[in-house]
XYZ file of C-alpha atoms in Angstrom:
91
model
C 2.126 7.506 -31.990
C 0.533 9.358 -28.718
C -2.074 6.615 -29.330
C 0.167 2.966 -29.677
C 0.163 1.903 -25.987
C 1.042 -1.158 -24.941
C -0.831 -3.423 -22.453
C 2.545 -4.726 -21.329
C 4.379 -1.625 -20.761
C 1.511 -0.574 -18.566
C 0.575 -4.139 -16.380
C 4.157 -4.022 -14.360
C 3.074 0.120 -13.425
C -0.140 -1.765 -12.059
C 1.256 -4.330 -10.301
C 3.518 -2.505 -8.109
C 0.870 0.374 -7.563
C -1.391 -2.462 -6.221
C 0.882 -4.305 -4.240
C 1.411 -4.422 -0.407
C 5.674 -4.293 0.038
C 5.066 -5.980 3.475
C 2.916 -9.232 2.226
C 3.785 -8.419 -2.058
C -0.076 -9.551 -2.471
C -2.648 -6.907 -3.526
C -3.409 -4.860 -1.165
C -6.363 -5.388 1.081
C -8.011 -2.632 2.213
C -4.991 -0.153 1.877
C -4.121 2.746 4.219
C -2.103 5.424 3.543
C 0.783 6.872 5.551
C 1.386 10.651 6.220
C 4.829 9.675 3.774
C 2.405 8.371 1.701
C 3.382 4.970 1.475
C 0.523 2.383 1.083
C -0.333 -1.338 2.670
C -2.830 -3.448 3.312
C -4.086 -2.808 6.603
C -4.040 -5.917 8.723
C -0.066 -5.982 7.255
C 0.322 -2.599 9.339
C -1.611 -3.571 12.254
C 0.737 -7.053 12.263
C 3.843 -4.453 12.303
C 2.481 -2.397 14.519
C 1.716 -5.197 16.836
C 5.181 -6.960 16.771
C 6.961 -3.292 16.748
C 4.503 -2.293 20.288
C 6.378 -6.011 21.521
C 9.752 -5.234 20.944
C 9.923 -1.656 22.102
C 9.257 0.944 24.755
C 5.700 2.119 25.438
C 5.106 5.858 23.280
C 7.556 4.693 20.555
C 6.352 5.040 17.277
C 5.932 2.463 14.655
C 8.268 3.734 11.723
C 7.045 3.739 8.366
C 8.382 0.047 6.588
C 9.710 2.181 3.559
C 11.073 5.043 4.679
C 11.483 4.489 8.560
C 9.628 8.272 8.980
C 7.037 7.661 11.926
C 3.691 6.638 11.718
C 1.237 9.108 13.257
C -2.006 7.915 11.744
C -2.694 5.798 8.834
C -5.645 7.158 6.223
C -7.603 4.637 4.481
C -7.138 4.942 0.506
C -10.222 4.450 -0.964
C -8.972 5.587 -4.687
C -6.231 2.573 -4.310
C -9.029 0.227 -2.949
C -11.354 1.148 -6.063
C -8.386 0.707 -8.306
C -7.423 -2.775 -7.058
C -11.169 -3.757 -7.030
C -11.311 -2.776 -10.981
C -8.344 -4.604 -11.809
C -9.353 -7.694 -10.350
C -12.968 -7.589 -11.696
C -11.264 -6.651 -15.206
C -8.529 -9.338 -15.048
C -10.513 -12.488 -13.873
């Protein structure tokens, strides 16, 4: 039935909608990417930082993911929200 769904077929969806690929925790504060790939944002600012060391001045931090550049990160509220819920609903 349209109606039978399971908790456990949905959790791993969560999980990996909620979680940073750089640091695999939740994210914290999340920003979004023009390739729309999510982190937390001190992750991306760590990146950024170590990427700014290691290579010329005006090249662009690539995207972790999908190695498209980064031009300028958007916070994601709606993610933010989301994670929020699920940890107020799961503790």
């Amino acid at each position: 039935m349209a109606d039978d769904w399971s908790l456990d077929a949905v959790q791993p969806v969560e999980r990996d909608y909620v979680k940073c690929s750089i640091c695999l925790g939740p994210f914290k504060q999340p920003l979004q990417l023009e390739c729309r790939h999510k982190f937390c944002e001190g992750c991306l600012r760590t990146a950024q930082d170590a990427w700014e060391n290691e290579h010329a001045a005006g090249d662009t931090l690539p995207c972790p993911i999908c190695r498209k550049p980064v031009e300028s990160p958007k916070p994601d509220f709606a993610t933010d929200e989301f994670v929020k819920h699920l940890v107020l609903t799961t503790c």
